Every structure is written in C-alpha cells, then in structure tokens.
Tab-separated table of C-alpha atoms in Angstrom:
chain	number	residue	atom	x	y	z
A	1	MET	CA	117.783	44.798	195.855
A	2	LEU	CA	119.665	47.803	197.294
A	3	GLN	CA	119.715	46.743	200.931
A	4	GLY	CA	122.823	48.177	202.615
A	5	TYR	CA	123.620	50.429	199.668
A	6	SER	CA	124.846	53.936	200.443
A	7	SER	CA	124.964	56.548	197.692
A	8	PRO	CA	128.447	58.000	197.064
A	9	PHE	CA	127.005	61.475	196.357
A	10	SER	CA	124.019	63.647	197.266
A	11	ALA	CA	121.221	64.633	194.918
A	12	THR	CA	121.158	68.213	193.666
A	13	VAL	CA	118.031	69.004	195.691
A	14	VAL	CA	119.777	67.808	198.864
A	15	GLU	CA	122.888	69.853	198.076
A	16	ARG	CA	120.807	72.981	197.573
A	17	LEU	CA	118.888	72.487	200.808
A	18	GLN	CA	122.078	71.940	202.772
A	19	ALA	CA	123.647	75.013	201.196
A	20	ALA	CA	120.623	77.015	202.390
A	21	GLY	CA	121.157	75.780	205.957
A	22	ALA	CA	118.664	72.927	206.057
A	23	VAL	CA	119.329	69.881	208.218
A	24	ILE	CA	118.672	66.591	206.446
A	25	ALA	CA	117.140	64.466	209.209
A	26	GLY	CA	117.135	61.140	207.390
A	27	LYS	CA	115.401	58.978	204.842
A	28	ALA	CA	111.722	58.108	205.067
A	29	ASN	CA	109.854	54.902	204.320
A	30	LEU	CA	108.917	54.736	200.655
A	31	ASP	CA	107.674	52.257	198.116
A	32	GLU	CA	110.238	50.068	196.394
A	33	PHE	CA	111.429	52.067	193.370
A	34	GLY	CA	108.222	54.095	193.783
A	35	MET	CA	106.009	51.104	192.971
A	36	GLY	CA	105.063	48.989	195.988
A	37	SER	CA	105.868	48.916	199.688
A	38	VAL	CA	108.408	46.414	200.990
A	39	HIS	CA	109.096	47.929	204.407
A	40	GLY	CA	105.701	47.168	205.952
A	41	ALA	CA	102.602	49.274	206.364
A	42	VAL	CA	102.950	52.971	207.148
A	43	THR	CA	100.042	53.867	209.413
A	44	GLN	CA	98.907	57.305	210.434
A	45	PRO	CA	97.779	58.486	213.856
A	46	GLY	CA	94.720	60.671	213.997
A	47	PRO	CA	91.305	61.250	215.516
A	48	GLU	CA	90.463	57.568	215.056
A	49	PRO	CA	92.956	55.865	217.428
A	50	ASP	CA	91.493	52.382	216.972
A	51	ILE	CA	91.382	52.618	213.185
A	52	GLN	CA	94.566	52.193	211.163
A	53	ARG	CA	94.626	53.820	207.758
A	54	THR	CA	97.239	53.835	205.036
A	55	VAL	CA	99.088	57.005	204.088
A	56	GLY	CA	99.426	56.069	200.433
A	57	GLY	CA	102.556	56.056	198.355
A	58	SER	CA	105.092	56.120	197.105
A	59	SER	CA	106.164	58.979	199.381
A	60	GLY	CA	104.019	57.888	202.297
A	61	GLY	CA	106.878	58.032	204.802
A	62	SER	CA	107.632	61.641	203.880
A	63	ALA	CA	103.975	62.629	204.256
A	64	LEU	CA	103.690	60.932	207.633
A	65	ALA	CA	106.886	62.586	208.882
A	66	VAL	CA	105.383	65.997	208.086
A	67	ALA	CA	101.922	65.110	209.424
A	68	THR	CA	103.396	64.037	212.780
A	69	ASP	CA	105.633	67.149	213.067
A	70	GLN	CA	108.860	65.184	212.778
A	71	CYS	CA	110.212	67.672	210.231
A	72	PHE	CA	109.583	71.089	208.686
A	73	ALA	CA	109.096	69.615	205.211
A	74	ALA	CA	109.991	66.522	203.228
A	75	LEU	CA	110.862	65.639	199.648
A	76	GLY	CA	109.373	62.952	197.470
A	77	THR	CA	109.279	62.014	193.810
A	78	ASP	CA	105.931	62.382	192.090
A	79	THR	CA	105.572	60.178	189.015
A	80	GLY	CA	101.809	59.784	188.860
A	81	GLY	CA	100.715	61.287	192.168
A	82	SER	CA	103.174	59.887	194.697
A	83	VAL	CA	103.472	63.234	196.521
A	84	ARG	CA	99.919	64.517	196.124
A	85	LEU	CA	98.050	61.344	197.104
A	86	PRO	CA	99.871	60.793	200.449
A	87	ALA	CA	99.424	64.512	201.172
A	88	ALA	CA	95.668	64.222	200.654
A	89	TRP	CA	95.463	61.202	202.934
A	90	THR	CA	97.526	62.749	205.743
A	91	GLY	CA	96.131	66.287	205.782
A	92	THR	CA	99.333	67.860	204.486
A	93	VAL	CA	100.247	69.943	201.428
A	94	GLY	CA	101.837	68.089	198.501
A	95	PHE	CA	103.278	70.105	195.613
A	96	LYS	CA	104.447	68.726	192.260
A	97	PRO	CA	106.234	71.457	190.263
A	98	SER	CA	106.244	71.706	186.484
A	99	TYR	CA	108.341	68.947	184.960
A	100	GLY	CA	111.988	70.001	184.597
A	101	MET	CA	111.841	72.910	187.058
A	102	VAL	CA	113.576	70.886	189.790
A	103	SER	CA	116.678	68.803	189.119
A	104	ARG	CA	116.378	65.018	189.045
A	105	TRP	CA	120.136	64.510	189.380
A	106	GLY	CA	120.732	61.908	192.077
A	107	VAL	CA	117.150	60.642	192.075
A	108	VAL	CA	116.671	56.919	191.435
A	109	ALA	CA	114.654	56.863	188.226
A	110	TYR	CA	111.284	55.189	187.885
A	111	ALA	CA	109.967	56.838	184.700
A	112	ASN	CA	112.290	59.537	183.363
A	113	SER	CA	109.669	61.500	181.444
A	114	LEU	CA	107.347	61.658	184.464
A	115	ASP	CA	109.476	61.761	187.632
A	116	THR	CA	109.336	65.129	189.387
A	117	VAL	CA	110.825	66.002	192.769
A	118	GLY	CA	108.014	67.397	194.902
A	119	VAL	CA	107.601	68.932	198.339
A	120	ILE	CA	105.395	67.871	201.234
A	121	ALA	CA	104.838	70.413	203.998
A	122	SER	CA	102.322	71.353	206.666
A	123	ASN	CA	101.291	74.511	204.818
A	124	VAL	CA	101.651	76.150	201.414
A	125	ALA	CA	104.117	78.793	202.596
A	126	SER	CA	106.555	76.115	203.769
A	127	ALA	CA	106.188	74.213	200.505
A	128	ARG	CA	106.906	77.417	198.564
A	129	ASN	CA	110.013	78.129	200.664
A	130	VAL	CA	111.470	74.696	199.959
A	131	TYR	CA	110.534	74.863	196.281
A	132	ASN	CA	112.253	78.237	195.865
A	133	ILE	CA	115.445	76.695	197.243
A	134	VAL	CA	115.531	73.500	195.176
A	135	LYS	CA	114.306	74.847	191.828
A	136	GLY	CA	116.698	76.055	189.148
A	137	HIS	CA	118.667	74.759	186.200
A	138	ASP	CA	121.116	71.893	186.729
A	139	SER	CA	123.554	71.124	183.915
A	140	ARG	CA	123.953	67.560	185.217
A	141	ASP	CA	120.291	66.779	184.591
A	142	PRO	CA	119.441	66.498	180.864
A	143	THR	CA	115.731	67.003	181.626
A	144	SER	CA	116.314	70.257	183.532
A	145	ILE	CA	114.785	73.312	181.848
A	146	SER	CA	117.540	75.654	180.659
A	147	ILE	CA	118.044	79.184	181.982
A	148	GLN	CA	116.975	80.653	178.636
A	149	SER	CA	113.774	78.596	178.570
A	150	ARG	CA	112.970	79.594	182.153
A	151	ALA	CA	113.202	83.255	181.163
A	152	ARG	CA	110.958	82.607	178.158
A	153	ILE	CA	108.421	80.851	180.394
A	154	LYS	CA	108.359	83.748	182.873
A	155	SER	CA	107.785	86.451	180.274
A	156	PRO	CA	104.102	85.800	179.356
A	157	ILE	CA	103.246	84.990	182.977
A	158	GLN	CA	104.654	88.283	184.211
A	159	ALA	CA	102.852	90.188	181.445
A	160	ARG	CA	99.575	88.528	182.398
A	161	ASP	CA	100.042	89.202	186.105
A	162	GLN	CA	100.680	92.887	185.468
A	163	ARG	CA	97.438	93.175	183.508
A	164	ARG	CA	95.182	91.236	185.794
A	165	HIS	CA	96.529	91.587	189.323
A	166	ILE	CA	93.205	92.996	190.516
A	167	GLN	CA	90.922	90.729	188.481
A	168	PRO	CA	89.364	87.512	189.799
A	169	LEU	CA	90.483	84.136	188.524
A	170	ARG	CA	88.584	81.787	186.264
A	171	ILE	CA	88.536	78.348	187.866
A	172	GLY	CA	87.812	75.247	185.791
A	173	ILE	CA	85.739	72.295	187.012
A	174	PRO	CA	86.311	69.288	184.696
A	175	ASN	CA	83.175	67.422	183.650
A	176	GLU	CA	85.145	64.188	183.528
A	177	CYS	CA	85.849	64.257	187.283
A	178	PHE	CA	82.274	63.252	188.152
A	179	ILE	CA	82.829	59.503	188.053
A	180	ASN	CA	81.114	56.585	189.771
A	181	GLU	CA	84.212	55.797	191.827
A	182	LEU	CA	84.198	59.240	193.484
A	183	HIS	CA	83.221	58.909	197.141
A	184	PRO	CA	80.215	61.137	198.024
A	185	SER	CA	82.040	62.801	200.929
A	186	ILE	CA	85.006	63.636	198.673
A	187	GLN	CA	82.685	65.170	196.079
A	188	LYS	CA	80.952	67.216	198.770
A	189	SER	CA	84.252	68.546	200.122
A	190	TRP	CA	85.414	69.358	196.585
A	191	MET	CA	82.246	71.300	195.812
A	192	ILE	CA	82.438	73.244	199.078
A	193	ALA	CA	86.074	74.127	198.312
A	194	VAL	CA	85.309	75.526	194.855
A	195	GLN	CA	82.228	77.318	196.179
A	196	TYR	CA	84.424	78.953	198.811
A	197	LEU	CA	86.668	80.326	196.057
A	198	ASN	CA	83.587	81.454	194.166
A	199	ASN	CA	82.476	83.367	197.268
A	200	GLN	CA	85.859	85.108	197.265
A	201	GLY	CA	84.974	86.623	193.884
A	202	HIS	CA	86.465	84.062	191.493
A	203	SER	CA	84.329	82.631	188.697
A	204	LEU	CA	83.662	78.936	188.134
A	205	LEU	CA	83.558	77.472	184.645
A	206	SER	CA	82.852	73.987	183.415
A	207	VAL	CA	85.673	72.607	181.249
A	208	SER	CA	86.034	69.426	179.255
A	209	LEU	CA	89.158	67.266	179.279
A	210	PRO	CA	87.842	64.309	177.269
A	211	THR	CA	91.092	62.388	176.871
A	212	THR	CA	91.746	62.336	180.616
A	213	ARG	CA	89.384	59.356	180.763
A	214	ALA	CA	92.128	57.374	179.034
A	215	ALA	CA	95.013	58.981	180.948
A	216	LEU	CA	95.240	56.301	183.638
A	217	SER	CA	95.441	53.508	181.078
A	218	ALA	CA	98.119	55.381	179.135
A	219	TYR	CA	100.103	56.031	182.305
A	220	TYR	CA	100.174	52.348	183.257
A	221	VAL	CA	101.602	51.567	179.841
A	222	LEU	CA	104.195	54.352	179.700
A	223	ALA	CA	105.462	54.287	183.293
A	224	PRO	CA	106.112	50.516	183.474
A	225	ALA	CA	107.744	50.657	180.036
A	226	GLU	CA	110.233	53.269	181.214
A	227	ALA	CA	110.670	51.441	184.516
A	228	SER	CA	111.537	48.163	182.807
A	229	SER	CA	114.325	49.968	180.960
A	230	ASN	CA	115.574	51.888	184.011
A	231	LEU	CA	115.659	48.805	186.224
A	232	ALA	CA	117.513	46.633	183.705
A	233	LYS	CA	120.838	47.610	185.306
A	234	TYR	CA	119.942	45.929	188.604
A	235	ASP	CA	121.267	42.521	187.688
A	236	GLY	CA	123.654	41.655	190.543
A	237	VAL	CA	126.686	42.456	188.378
A	238	ARG	CA	126.594	46.202	187.782
A	239	TYR	CA	124.123	47.170	190.495
A	240	GLY	CA	122.179	45.418	193.216
A	241	ASN	CA	122.897	42.639	195.676
A	242	LYS	CA	123.627	39.223	194.234
A	243	ALA	CA	121.210	36.441	195.104
A	244	PRO	CA	122.942	33.308	196.456
A	245	PRO	CA	122.525	29.992	194.627
A	246	SER	CA	119.307	28.274	195.594
A	247	SER	CA	121.000	24.900	195.976
A	248	THR	CA	124.459	23.428	196.482
A	249	THR	CA	124.246	19.766	195.438
A	250	ALA	CA	125.265	18.786	191.933
A	251	ASN	CA	121.862	17.288	191.100
A	252	ASP	CA	120.019	20.415	192.310
A	253	GLN	CA	122.381	22.663	190.378
A	254	GLU	CA	121.807	20.660	187.203
A	255	ALA	CA	118.024	20.903	187.691
A	256	ALA	CA	118.316	24.663	188.263
A	257	ARG	CA	120.411	24.979	185.108
A	258	ARG	CA	117.754	23.234	183.027
A	259	GLN	CA	115.065	25.520	184.444
A	260	GLY	CA	117.175	28.649	183.926
A	261	ASP	CA	117.450	29.374	187.664
A	262	ASP	CA	121.249	29.171	187.632
A	263	VAL	CA	121.592	32.443	185.672
A	264	LEU	CA	122.861	35.133	188.037
A	265	PHE	CA	120.768	38.069	186.809
A	266	SER	CA	117.596	35.978	186.555
A	267	ARG	CA	118.020	34.644	190.076
A	268	THR	CA	118.955	38.056	191.456
A	269	ARG	CA	116.028	39.909	189.907
A	270	GLY	CA	113.564	37.167	190.769
A	271	GLN	CA	114.533	37.068	194.434
A	272	ASN	CA	115.432	40.685	195.179
A	273	PHE	CA	112.651	42.596	193.420
A	274	GLY	CA	109.288	42.845	195.171
A	275	ALA	CA	106.070	41.517	193.665
A	276	GLU	CA	104.839	44.904	192.432
A	277	VAL	CA	108.181	45.758	190.816
A	278	ARG	CA	108.289	42.395	189.047
A	279	ARG	CA	104.722	42.932	187.854
A	280	ARG	CA	105.532	46.312	186.317
A	281	ILE	CA	108.782	45.116	184.750
A	282	LEU	CA	106.882	42.307	183.040
A	283	LEU	CA	104.167	44.689	181.905
A	284	GLY	CA	106.685	47.251	180.639
A	285	SER	CA	108.807	44.655	178.858
A	286	TYR	CA	105.761	43.330	177.072
A	287	THR	CA	104.493	46.735	175.914
A	288	LEU	CA	107.943	47.497	174.488
A	289	SER	CA	108.201	44.166	172.649
A	290	SER	CA	108.110	44.162	168.869
A	291	THR	CA	104.714	42.464	168.831
A	292	ALA	CA	103.034	44.912	171.222
A	293	ILE	CA	104.800	48.278	170.965
A	294	ASN	CA	102.522	49.666	168.236
A	295	ASN	CA	99.301	48.620	169.959
A	296	TYR	CA	100.304	49.764	173.432
A	297	PHE	CA	103.323	52.034	173.845
A	298	ILE	CA	102.883	54.109	170.689
A	299	ARG	CA	99.152	54.504	171.281
A	300	ALA	CA	99.768	55.505	174.897
A	301	GLN	CA	102.169	58.204	173.701
A	302	LYS	CA	99.458	59.515	171.382
A	303	VAL	CA	96.994	59.592	174.282
A	304	ARG	CA	99.565	61.500	176.323
A	305	ARG	CA	99.832	64.152	173.621
A	306	MET	CA	96.037	64.389	173.468
A	307	VAL	CA	95.885	64.882	177.250
A	308	GLN	CA	98.382	67.732	176.917
A	309	ASN	CA	96.281	69.272	174.141
A	310	ASP	CA	93.148	69.063	176.304
A	311	PHE	CA	94.863	71.064	179.030
A	312	ASN	CA	96.277	73.563	176.533
A	313	ASN	CA	92.796	74.139	175.132
A	314	ALA	CA	91.354	74.646	178.614
A	315	PHE	CA	93.931	77.143	179.917
A	316	ALA	CA	93.876	80.819	178.987
A	317	LEU	CA	97.667	80.926	179.153
A	318	SER	CA	99.455	79.343	176.195
A	319	ASN	CA	101.887	76.537	176.855
A	320	PRO	CA	105.307	78.277	176.782
A	321	LEU	CA	107.080	75.120	175.621
A	322	LEU	CA	105.163	75.000	172.361
A	323	PRO	CA	106.193	77.036	169.313
A	324	SER	CA	104.638	80.496	169.142
A	325	ASN	CA	101.406	80.335	167.184
A	326	LYS	CA	99.853	83.602	166.008
A	327	LYS	CA	96.419	82.090	165.422
A	328	GLU	CA	96.373	80.588	168.894
A	329	LYS	CA	97.268	83.958	170.427
A	330	GLU	CA	94.464	85.608	168.485
A	331	ARG	CA	92.030	82.910	169.609
A	332	LYS	CA	92.992	83.215	173.252
A	333	GLY	CA	93.058	86.999	173.085
A	334	VAL	CA	94.875	89.361	175.386
A	335	MET	CA	93.183	88.079	178.539
A	336	GLY	CA	92.089	84.687	177.295
A	337	ALA	CA	88.760	83.588	175.911
A	338	GLU	CA	85.815	83.594	178.300
A	339	SER	CA	85.613	79.808	178.165
A	340	GLU	CA	89.263	79.353	179.161
A	341	VAL	CA	90.502	79.162	182.730
A	342	ASP	CA	93.492	80.072	184.861
A	343	VAL	CA	93.554	76.963	187.056
A	344	ILE	CA	91.664	73.687	187.270
A	345	ILE	CA	90.486	72.179	190.551
A	346	THR	CA	89.747	68.473	191.029
A	347	PRO	CA	89.668	66.018	193.915
A	348	THR	CA	93.076	64.527	194.699
A	349	ALA	CA	91.783	61.006	195.384
A	350	THR	CA	88.569	59.136	194.708
A	351	ARG	CA	88.212	57.967	198.309
A	352	PRO	CA	89.409	58.780	201.825
A	353	ALA	CA	92.512	56.956	203.036
A	354	PRO	CA	91.634	53.237	202.996
A	355	LEU	CA	91.777	51.141	206.125
A	356	LEU	CA	94.709	48.765	206.318
A	357	SER	CA	92.212	45.944	206.640
A	358	GLU	CA	90.704	46.999	203.304
A	359	LEU	CA	94.124	47.002	201.639
A	360	ARG	CA	94.905	43.543	202.970
A	361	SER	CA	91.617	42.305	201.540
A	362	GLU	CA	92.447	43.922	198.211
A	363	GLU	CA	95.880	42.287	198.208
A	364	ALA	CA	94.213	38.904	198.644
A	365	ASP	CA	92.015	39.672	195.638
A	366	MET	CA	93.638	39.028	192.262
A	367	SER	CA	92.012	42.210	190.888
A	368	SER	CA	93.539	44.394	193.641
A	369	PRO	CA	96.244	46.077	191.506
A	370	ALA	CA	93.592	47.608	189.246
A	371	ARG	CA	91.688	48.939	192.281
A	372	ARG	CA	94.827	50.475	193.770
A	373	TYR	CA	95.869	51.921	190.419
A	374	SER	CA	92.507	53.706	190.138
A	375	ASP	CA	93.438	55.835	193.174
A	376	ASP	CA	95.682	57.791	190.763
A	377	VAL	CA	92.910	58.686	188.328
A	378	TYR	CA	92.898	62.399	189.296
A	379	THR	CA	96.643	62.864	189.713
A	380	VAL	CA	97.921	61.102	186.589
A	381	PRO	CA	96.661	63.600	183.937
A	382	ALA	CA	98.783	66.472	185.310
A	383	SER	CA	101.788	64.142	185.416
A	384	LEU	CA	101.356	63.082	181.795
A	385	ALA	CA	101.162	66.742	180.769
A	386	GLY	CA	104.057	67.811	183.031
A	387	LEU	CA	101.915	70.463	184.721
A	388	PRO	CA	102.285	71.968	188.215
A	389	ALA	CA	99.773	70.569	190.690
A	390	ILE	CA	99.257	70.785	194.424
A	391	SER	CA	97.061	68.923	196.893
A	392	VAL	CA	95.608	71.048	199.693
A	393	PRO	CA	93.751	69.589	202.700
A	394	VAL	CA	90.096	70.586	203.010
A	395	PRO	CA	87.428	69.779	205.602
A	396	LEU	CA	85.654	66.438	205.230
A	397	PHE	CA	81.907	66.799	204.852
A	398	GLU	CA	79.290	64.091	205.138
A	399	GLY	CA	75.986	65.484	204.012
A	400	GLU	CA	75.837	69.087	205.155
A	401	LYS	CA	77.920	68.579	208.297
A	402	GLU	CA	81.674	68.738	208.691
A	403	ARG	CA	83.217	65.624	210.185
A	404	ARG	CA	86.165	66.569	212.351
A	405	ASP	CA	86.980	63.035	213.535
A	406	GLY	CA	87.230	61.515	210.090
A	407	PRO	CA	90.058	60.836	207.621
A	408	SER	CA	91.851	63.621	205.764
A	409	VAL	CA	90.864	64.624	202.230
A	410	GLY	CA	92.423	66.979	199.713
A	411	VAL	CA	91.622	68.868	196.544
A	412	GLN	CA	94.057	69.352	193.691
A	413	ILE	CA	94.883	72.607	191.916
A	414	ILE	CA	96.416	72.316	188.420
A	415	GLY	CA	97.946	75.145	186.406
A	416	GLN	CA	99.442	75.658	182.959
A	417	TYR	CA	103.065	74.653	182.474
A	418	GLY	CA	105.381	77.076	184.269
A	419	ASP	CA	102.530	78.720	186.196
A	420	ASP	CA	103.720	77.213	189.488
A	421	GLU	CA	103.428	80.465	191.424
A	422	LEU	CA	99.751	80.895	190.541
A	423	VAL	CA	99.048	77.329	191.652
A	424	LEU	CA	100.709	78.049	195.005
A	425	SER	CA	98.818	81.339	195.377
A	426	VAL	CA	95.434	79.696	194.785
A	427	ALA	CA	96.409	76.957	197.248
A	428	GLU	CA	97.165	79.598	199.876
A	429	GLU	CA	93.754	81.177	199.331
A	430	LEU	CA	92.031	77.812	199.614
A	431	GLU	CA	94.065	77.078	202.737
A	432	THR	CA	92.092	79.765	204.565
A	433	LEU	CA	88.986	77.552	204.268
A	434	VAL	CA	90.583	75.058	206.653
A	435	GLU	CA	91.627	77.845	209.008
A	436	LYS	CA	88.074	79.186	209.146
A	437	THR	CA	86.521	75.793	209.802
A	438	ASP	CA	89.106	75.191	212.532
A	439	GLY	CA	88.142	78.472	214.120
A	440	ARG	CA	91.529	80.109	213.653
C-alpha cells in the first residue's frame, strides 16, 4: 500500500534521538501496519544453526537488529506486545513505557488508544538511556501526557521512594498466568526468575487479576476497530498507491462494474492490503457496525476498564491518573496494604520462539490466526491498562537443568502507571540472573 512512500517529516522520537547525537541507521523489517508480515520471514541466528525460528512481531526486525549487534538500540511500536514479544524471542530487552509518556507524533497509527513507542536494547541500561531521551511532552501529540500531569505523577512516586528506599519490594505473581497453554520450560524459567528475586530479599505474593482472562478477547475487538478507522484513509486517492484496473476490454470492464471491482478504493484496498490487514479491517468494521457495536465494542471497553481496575487493586501505589480518593488512600495506607504489590511478574510469551516450519503449518490451518493471537495473552493486559512493562531475557530451563543451546525466553515486569523507573530498576536486578548463569 505504501511501497515507495517516503515521509516528508521525522517522528518526534527520531528528532529527539538525532538531537542527542544518535545516528539513525535505517528502517527495520516490520509487520504491515503492525498486523502481519509482508516482507518475508525474519529468522534469527543462534545456537541452533540448522533450526530457523521466528522473531515475532510486529517489531521483529528491530529486535533482530539488536540481537545481532547491528545497532545500539532500536525503536518499535507496542500495541499489544509488539516490542516485548520479539524481545523475549531474541534474548533482548523490550520496554513499553506508560501510555502517553513518549510522543506518538509521526508514528503510523494502528490503534490510537494502545500504540506506545517502545525501546529494544541489549540490556536494561541501554533501554533506559534511550527512553530518557525520547520521553517528554509533545504538544503535537494529543495523547501525550502534559507537563503538569507528569509532575503530578512523579509526586507520589518520589514520596514513596523516599520512605522505602531500603525496604524490599513486594512482587506479585498472578494466579491467572498458570494456563494450559504455558510451555513447561517457560513456567520453570519464570519460577526460577521470581525465586531469584525472592532470594535477594524481596517478598512474593499471589495476586488475582480475574478480568485478564478476557483481556485478549477484548483486545482483538478494540484494536481492529480502531485500525479499521485509522486505515480508512488508504484508498488510493488521499493516501496509498492506486491499484491498476484489472482488465482493459469493454466487456471485462462492464463485468467488473457489475461486481463492484471497478471502484477505485475497493480495488486499491483489496489488492494492496495484506491478508492479515484485510482480516482485521473486516473484523473492526463489523464490531463498529450498528448491529454489533453494543455486543462487541462497548462490552470490550467495559472489560478494558475492569482490567485496569484489577491492576489498580493489585498495586500498592494508586493510579495517578484517577481522581484522588480519600477512602482508597486510607485502604492502601502509607506503605500499601500487605496484600498489595509494587510490581507484577509474568511470562512474556506462552511458548519459546516457534519454528518457521510450525508457523507455515499454522498458516495452512484455518484456525491459525487464533493460535498466533494467543501468543499475546500475557502482554495484552498491560497494554489495555496503559501500564509500563518490560521483557527481560532469562535462562531457559528444562527440568532442573539450564539449556544453553535452546531458544530465548523472557519474563515480563509490570508496574503501576507512571512507575516506569521502578520497572526498569527491577529489570536491572533480574538481569543479574543471566549474568550469573553465564558466568560473568
């Protein structure tokens, strides 16, 4: 659809990186509009030279560029896990900041209320450096958090940090993450990661996020709905390449007219959008239709609010975007109730990076989209709630033994809205687990 197109201006995040002295090396392979690959498979090198695995998406090219030391760090847009999932499957760090902390100006929109510019890097320190450069208010982006709101968000976090800088953290383990689809080796690596933090003096608490079971379903109603609206402008007139007529003879043109194939925007969108994009446009258009909007879109929005409430109930820190509530402050107390946590740790993906042969088999299966969509089951809840989340690589364990020649796996750290720095700090502490197992 946009083949040969060159943007007339740079995104805010690119401008800020260049102003800080960064060299923009180029653009990486990514899924079409963040939905489905059209540039061929992105494979990753590793300890299994004869086995080709996917790197995930949509920011798979960015993750691979970092994993193969082609760049210091890379950017990607995380809508439902598009930065964190490729990071987990390539052994890199993938950070999604709180929604609105980084400008979206200049980013091609998939789902406006979910899209977040994230950072992929080889380590947490590099991800933090890039994040500190690109974050900040941008008046050109209507979803950018204002300077006043940023100050209001910092205030309770700074007060908490001053009170508890020497106290251990309370780490939440969601009950709902123990699902049948979770690969045993991923679960083992996840448990070893949280036990490592427990050995460092932090406490582990079981938390319940009941509505997260419905988060994936809600996401695949809301995101396609917003995408169908955002992609309406690609019609071959305002934006996008025009599709040539399918036939030239008068009889063929008359037949195309009767079938509706002579309409420019219909022909252009049918030929120039990939299969996955067309699928999500159709799904989104249907859920926004007058006959379906109440049963699908409105209900999905209610589920989204319930997911946010689940997280707010689990975290000791109050959500700074919500109105001040005296009763809630009394309930949480000065340091938070004993049952409330500072961060939540989950797996990033349900399985190690799939083999390309597996993906091709899934593509041949009519039920394959649902299987691929389920890879986002752990990353989507934080996206719906707009929370900061980071994927950190951890050793892969099979049984009680570490497997050094296997695929990469990652665990995800989620924090309360605006608590990005704490998420990065916990990620740095967990990063030492990999260093110890590598013998560094």
